[in-house]
mmCIF file of C-alpha atoms and ligand atoms in Angstrom:
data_model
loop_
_atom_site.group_PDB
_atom_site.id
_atom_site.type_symbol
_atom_site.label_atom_id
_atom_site.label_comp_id
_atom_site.label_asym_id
_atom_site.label_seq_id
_atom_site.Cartn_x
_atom_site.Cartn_y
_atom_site.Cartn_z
ATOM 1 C CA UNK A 1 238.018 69.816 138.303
ATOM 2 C CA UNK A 2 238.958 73.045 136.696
ATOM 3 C CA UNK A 3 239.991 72.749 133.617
ATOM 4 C CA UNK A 4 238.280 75.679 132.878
ATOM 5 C CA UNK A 5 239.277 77.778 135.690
ATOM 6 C CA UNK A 6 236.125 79.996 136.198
ATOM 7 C CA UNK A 7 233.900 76.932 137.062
ATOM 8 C CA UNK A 8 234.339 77.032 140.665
ATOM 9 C CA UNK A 9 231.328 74.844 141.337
ATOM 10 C CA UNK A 10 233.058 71.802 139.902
ATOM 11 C CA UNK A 11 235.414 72.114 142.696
ATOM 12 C CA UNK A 12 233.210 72.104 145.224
ATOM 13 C CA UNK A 13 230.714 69.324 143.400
ATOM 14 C CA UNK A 14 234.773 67.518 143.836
ATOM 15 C CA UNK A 15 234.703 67.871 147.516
ATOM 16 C CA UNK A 16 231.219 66.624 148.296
ATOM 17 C CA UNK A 17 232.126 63.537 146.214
ATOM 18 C CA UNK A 18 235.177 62.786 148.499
ATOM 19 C CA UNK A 19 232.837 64.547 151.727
ATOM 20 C CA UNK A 20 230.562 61.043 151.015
ATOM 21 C CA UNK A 21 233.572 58.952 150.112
ATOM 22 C CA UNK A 22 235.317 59.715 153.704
ATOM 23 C CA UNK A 23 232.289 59.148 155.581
ATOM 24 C CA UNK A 24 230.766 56.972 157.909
ATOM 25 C CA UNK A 25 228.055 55.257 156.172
ATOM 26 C CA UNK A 26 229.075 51.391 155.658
ATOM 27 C CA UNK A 27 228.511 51.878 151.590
ATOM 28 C CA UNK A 28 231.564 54.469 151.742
ATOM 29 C CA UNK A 29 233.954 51.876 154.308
ATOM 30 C CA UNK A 30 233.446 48.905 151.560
ATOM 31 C CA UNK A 31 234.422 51.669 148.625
ATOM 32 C CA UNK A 32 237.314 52.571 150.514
ATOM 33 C CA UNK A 33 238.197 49.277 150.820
ATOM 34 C CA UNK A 34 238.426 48.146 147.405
ATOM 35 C CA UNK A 35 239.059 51.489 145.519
ATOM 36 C CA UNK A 36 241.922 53.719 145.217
ATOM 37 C CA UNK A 37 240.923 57.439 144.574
ATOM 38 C CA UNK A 38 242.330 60.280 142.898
ATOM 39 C CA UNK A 39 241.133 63.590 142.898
ATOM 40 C CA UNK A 40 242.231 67.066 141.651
ATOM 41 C CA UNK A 41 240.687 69.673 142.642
ATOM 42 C CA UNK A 42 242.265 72.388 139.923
ATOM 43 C CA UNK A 43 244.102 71.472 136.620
ATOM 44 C CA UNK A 44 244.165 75.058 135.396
ATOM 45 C CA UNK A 45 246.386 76.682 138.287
ATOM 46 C CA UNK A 46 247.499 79.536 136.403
ATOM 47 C CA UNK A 47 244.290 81.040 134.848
ATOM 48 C CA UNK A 48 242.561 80.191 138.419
ATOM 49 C CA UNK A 49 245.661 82.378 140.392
ATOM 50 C CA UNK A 50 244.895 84.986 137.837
ATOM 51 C CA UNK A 51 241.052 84.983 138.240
ATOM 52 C CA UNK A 52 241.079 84.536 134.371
ATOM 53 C CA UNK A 53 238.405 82.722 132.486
ATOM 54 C CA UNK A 54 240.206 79.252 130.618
ATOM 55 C CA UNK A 55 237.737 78.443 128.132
ATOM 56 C CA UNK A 56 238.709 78.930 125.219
ATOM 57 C CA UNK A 57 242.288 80.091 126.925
ATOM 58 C CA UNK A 58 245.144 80.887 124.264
ATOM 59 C CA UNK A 59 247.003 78.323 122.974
ATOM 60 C CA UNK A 60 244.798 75.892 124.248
ATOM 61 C CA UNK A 61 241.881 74.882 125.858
ATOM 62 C CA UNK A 62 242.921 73.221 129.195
ATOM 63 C CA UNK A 63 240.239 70.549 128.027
ATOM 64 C CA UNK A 64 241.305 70.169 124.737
ATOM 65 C CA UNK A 65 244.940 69.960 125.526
ATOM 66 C CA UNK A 66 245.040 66.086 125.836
ATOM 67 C CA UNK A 67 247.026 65.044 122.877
ATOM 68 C CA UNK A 68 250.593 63.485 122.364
ATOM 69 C CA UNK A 69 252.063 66.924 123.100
ATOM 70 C CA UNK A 70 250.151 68.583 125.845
ATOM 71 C CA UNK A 71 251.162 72.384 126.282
ATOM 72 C CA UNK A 72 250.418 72.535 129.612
ATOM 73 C CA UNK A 73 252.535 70.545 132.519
ATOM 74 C CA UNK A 74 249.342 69.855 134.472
ATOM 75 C CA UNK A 75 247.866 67.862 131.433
ATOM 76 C CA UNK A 76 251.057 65.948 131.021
ATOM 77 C CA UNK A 77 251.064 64.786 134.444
ATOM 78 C CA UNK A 78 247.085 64.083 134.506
ATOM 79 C CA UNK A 79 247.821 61.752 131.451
ATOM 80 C CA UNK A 80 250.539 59.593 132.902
ATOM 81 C CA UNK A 81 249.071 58.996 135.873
ATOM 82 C CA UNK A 82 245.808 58.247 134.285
ATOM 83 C CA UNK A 83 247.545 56.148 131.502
ATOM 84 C CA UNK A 84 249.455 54.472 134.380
ATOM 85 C CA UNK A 85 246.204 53.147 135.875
ATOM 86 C CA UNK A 86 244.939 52.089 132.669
ATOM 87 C CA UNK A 87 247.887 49.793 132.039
ATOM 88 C CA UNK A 88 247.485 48.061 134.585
ATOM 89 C CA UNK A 89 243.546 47.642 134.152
ATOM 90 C CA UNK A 90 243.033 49.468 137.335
ATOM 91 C CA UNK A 91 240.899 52.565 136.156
ATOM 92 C CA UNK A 92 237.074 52.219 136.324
ATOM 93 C CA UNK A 93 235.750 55.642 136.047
ATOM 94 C CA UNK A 94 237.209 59.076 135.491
ATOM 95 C CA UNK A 95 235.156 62.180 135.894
ATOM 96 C CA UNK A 96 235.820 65.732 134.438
ATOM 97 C CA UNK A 97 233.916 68.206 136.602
ATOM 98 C CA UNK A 98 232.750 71.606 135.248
ATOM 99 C CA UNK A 99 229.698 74.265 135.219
ATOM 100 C CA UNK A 100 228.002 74.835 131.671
ATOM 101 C CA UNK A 101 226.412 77.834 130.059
ATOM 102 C CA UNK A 102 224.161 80.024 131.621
ATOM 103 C CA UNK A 103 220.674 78.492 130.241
ATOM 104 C CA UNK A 104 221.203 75.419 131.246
ATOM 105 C CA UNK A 105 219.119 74.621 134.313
ATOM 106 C CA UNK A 106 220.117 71.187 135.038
ATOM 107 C CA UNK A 107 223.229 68.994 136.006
ATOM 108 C CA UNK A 108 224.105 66.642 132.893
ATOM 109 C CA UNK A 109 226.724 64.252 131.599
ATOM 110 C CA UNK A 110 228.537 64.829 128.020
ATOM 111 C CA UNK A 111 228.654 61.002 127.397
ATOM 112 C CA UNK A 112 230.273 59.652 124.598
ATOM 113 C CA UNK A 113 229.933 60.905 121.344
ATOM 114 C CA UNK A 114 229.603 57.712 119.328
ATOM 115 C CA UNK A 115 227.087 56.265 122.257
ATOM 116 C CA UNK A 116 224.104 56.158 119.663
ATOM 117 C CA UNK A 117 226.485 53.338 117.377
ATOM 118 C CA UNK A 118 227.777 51.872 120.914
ATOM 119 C CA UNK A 119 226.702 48.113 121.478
ATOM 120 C CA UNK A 120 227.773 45.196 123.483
ATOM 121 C CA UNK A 121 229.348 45.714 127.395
ATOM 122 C CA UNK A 122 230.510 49.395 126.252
ATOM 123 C CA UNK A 123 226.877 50.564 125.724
ATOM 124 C CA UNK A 124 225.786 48.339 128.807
ATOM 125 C CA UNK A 125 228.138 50.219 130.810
ATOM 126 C CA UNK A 126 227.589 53.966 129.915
ATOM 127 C CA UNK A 127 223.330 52.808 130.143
ATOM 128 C CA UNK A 128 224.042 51.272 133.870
ATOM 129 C CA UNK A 129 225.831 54.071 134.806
ATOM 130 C CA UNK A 130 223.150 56.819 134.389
ATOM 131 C CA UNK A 131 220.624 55.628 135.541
ATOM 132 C CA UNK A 132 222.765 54.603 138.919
ATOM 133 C CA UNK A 133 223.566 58.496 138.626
ATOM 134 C CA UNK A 134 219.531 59.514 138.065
ATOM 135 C CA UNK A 135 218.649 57.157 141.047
ATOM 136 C CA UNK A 136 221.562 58.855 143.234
ATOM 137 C CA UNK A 137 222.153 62.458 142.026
ATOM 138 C CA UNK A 138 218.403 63.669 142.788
ATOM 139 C CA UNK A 139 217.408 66.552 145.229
ATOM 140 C CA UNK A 140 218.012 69.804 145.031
ATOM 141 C CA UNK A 141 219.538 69.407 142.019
ATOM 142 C CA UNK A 142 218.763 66.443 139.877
ATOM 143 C CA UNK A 143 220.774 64.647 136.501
ATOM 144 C CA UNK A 144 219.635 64.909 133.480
ATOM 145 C CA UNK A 145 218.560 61.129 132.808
ATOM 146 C CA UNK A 146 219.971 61.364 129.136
ATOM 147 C CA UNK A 147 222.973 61.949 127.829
ATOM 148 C CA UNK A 148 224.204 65.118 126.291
ATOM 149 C CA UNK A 149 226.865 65.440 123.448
ATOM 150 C CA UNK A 150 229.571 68.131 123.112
ATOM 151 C CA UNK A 151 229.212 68.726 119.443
ATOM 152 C CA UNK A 152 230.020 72.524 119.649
ATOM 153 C CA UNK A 153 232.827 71.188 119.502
ATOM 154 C CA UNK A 154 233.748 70.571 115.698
ATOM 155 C CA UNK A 155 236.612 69.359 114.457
ATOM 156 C CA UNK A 156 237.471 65.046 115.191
ATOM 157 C CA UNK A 157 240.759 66.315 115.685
ATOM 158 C CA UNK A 158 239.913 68.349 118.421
ATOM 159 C CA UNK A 159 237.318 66.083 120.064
ATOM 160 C CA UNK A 160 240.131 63.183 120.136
ATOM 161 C CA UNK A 161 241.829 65.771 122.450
ATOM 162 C CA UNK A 162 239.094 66.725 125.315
ATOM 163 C CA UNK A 163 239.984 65.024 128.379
ATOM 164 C CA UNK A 164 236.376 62.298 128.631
ATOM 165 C CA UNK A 165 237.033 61.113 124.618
ATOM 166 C CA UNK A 166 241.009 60.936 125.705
ATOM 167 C CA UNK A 167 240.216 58.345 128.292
ATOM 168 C CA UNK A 168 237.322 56.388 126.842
ATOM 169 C CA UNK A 169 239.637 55.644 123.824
ATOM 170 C CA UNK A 170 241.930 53.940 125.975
ATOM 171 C CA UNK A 171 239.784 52.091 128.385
ATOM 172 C CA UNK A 172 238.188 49.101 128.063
ATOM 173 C CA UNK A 173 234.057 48.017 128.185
ATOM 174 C CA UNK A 174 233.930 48.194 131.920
ATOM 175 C CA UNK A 175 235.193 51.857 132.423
ATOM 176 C CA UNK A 176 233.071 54.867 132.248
ATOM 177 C CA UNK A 177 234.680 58.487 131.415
ATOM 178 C CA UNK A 178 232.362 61.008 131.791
ATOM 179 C CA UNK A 179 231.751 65.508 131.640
ATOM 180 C CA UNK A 180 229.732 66.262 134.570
ATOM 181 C CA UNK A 181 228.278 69.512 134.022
ATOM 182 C CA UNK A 182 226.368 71.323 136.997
ATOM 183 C CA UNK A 183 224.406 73.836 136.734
ATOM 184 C CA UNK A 184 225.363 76.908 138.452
ATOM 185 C CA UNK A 185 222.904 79.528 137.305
ATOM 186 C CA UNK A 186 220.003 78.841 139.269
ATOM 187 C CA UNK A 187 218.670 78.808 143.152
ATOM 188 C CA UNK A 188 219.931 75.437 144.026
ATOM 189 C CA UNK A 189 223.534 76.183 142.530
ATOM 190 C CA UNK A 190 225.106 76.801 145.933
ATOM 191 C CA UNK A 191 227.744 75.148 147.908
ATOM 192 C CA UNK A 192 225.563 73.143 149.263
ATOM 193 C CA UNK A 193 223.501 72.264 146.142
ATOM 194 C CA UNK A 194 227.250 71.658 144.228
ATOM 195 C CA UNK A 195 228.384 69.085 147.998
ATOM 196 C CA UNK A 196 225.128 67.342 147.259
ATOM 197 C CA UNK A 197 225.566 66.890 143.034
ATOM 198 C CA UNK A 198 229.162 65.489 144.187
ATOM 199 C CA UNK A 199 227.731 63.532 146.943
ATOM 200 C CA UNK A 200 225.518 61.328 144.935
ATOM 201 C CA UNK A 201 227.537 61.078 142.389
ATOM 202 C CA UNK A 202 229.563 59.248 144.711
ATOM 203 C CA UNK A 203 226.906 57.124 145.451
ATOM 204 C CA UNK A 204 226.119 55.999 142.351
ATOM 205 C CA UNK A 205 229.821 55.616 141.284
ATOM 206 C CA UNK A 206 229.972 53.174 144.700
ATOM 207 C CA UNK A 207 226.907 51.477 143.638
ATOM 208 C CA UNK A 208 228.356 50.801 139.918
ATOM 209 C CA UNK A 209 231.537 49.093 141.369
ATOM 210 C CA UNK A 210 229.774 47.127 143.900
ATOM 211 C CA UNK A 211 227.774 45.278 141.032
HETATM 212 ZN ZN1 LIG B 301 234.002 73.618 131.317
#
């Protein structure tokens, strides 16, 4: 969470998520049982320390900082850890937590930009997925059941470096790397609207791995 500093509600849609994960239900004991989970709650310490924005930030967009020479430390270590578990065929699904713009009255997932070509497992994946997430991430605040595309952002070059497209070109059919973005500009958008967004996103991602 927190690549952009300012979107606090990713954080706490983080801690709902691991809330459900450490919990008593028997879906949660059988996740924790087969998965290992890693979680952090900000990437962009500085600009969060400072109260400063991050989009956008000078040099680089936290988000967009995931090339072969990160400028920030916090990137670099994301990336080996996350290229660690990839190695070694271990990572199933990563998740980039943030808030979106101001109009937008609904959580949604920036899915993958070339999902309209996808076919095969890849596609079969990223289509199980959601709708896991629509039949899990429902009240007060319910997903989008489509995915969105970031194409605001313009440049391939600069794509190829946001976090979600970083991972997904280095995973394989069976992993899902997604941008959660949840709403945080309407009457639901609370703590405990974000706790439940995280919570059933849980559920769903413990439903995906279970099949
Ligand atoms: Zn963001």
């Amino acid at each position: 969470a927190r690549q952009h500093a300012w979107e606090a509600g990713g954080s706490w849609v983080g801690r709902g998520f691991l809330e459900w994960v450490a919990g008593d239900t028997p879906e949660a004991a059988a996740l924790r049982a087969s998965t290992e989970i890693f979680f952090i709650p900000i990437m962009d310490v500085d600009n969060v320390a400072l109260g400063a924005g991050g989009k956008e930030a000078v040099p680089r967009d936290h988000n967009r900082d995931w090339d072969t020479r990160p400028v920030y430390p916090e990137v670099a270590a994301a990336q080996q850890r996350v290229e660690a578990l990839i190695q070694v065929g271990r990572l199933r699904c990563y998740f980039d937590l943030h808030n979106p713009g101001s109009g937008d009255k609904q959580p949604f997932f920036f899915g993958p930009m070339d999902y309209e070509q996808m076919t095969g497992p890849r596609r079969a994946s990223y289509d199980r997925f959601l709708s896991l997430c629509v039949q899990h991430m429902r009240e007060p605040l319910p997903i989008l059941p489509r995915y969105r595309f970031a194409t605001y952002v313009k440049t391939q070059e600069e794509r190829d470096r946001m976090s979600g497209n970083w991972v997904r070109d280095r995973t394989p059919a069976r992993a899902v790397a997604m941008t959660l973005e949840t709403a945080w500009n309407t009457p639901h958008s609370t703590q405990d609207g974000y706790l439940h967004v995280g919570q059933g996103l849980a559920k769903a991602m413990a439903a995906w791995l279970r099949e």
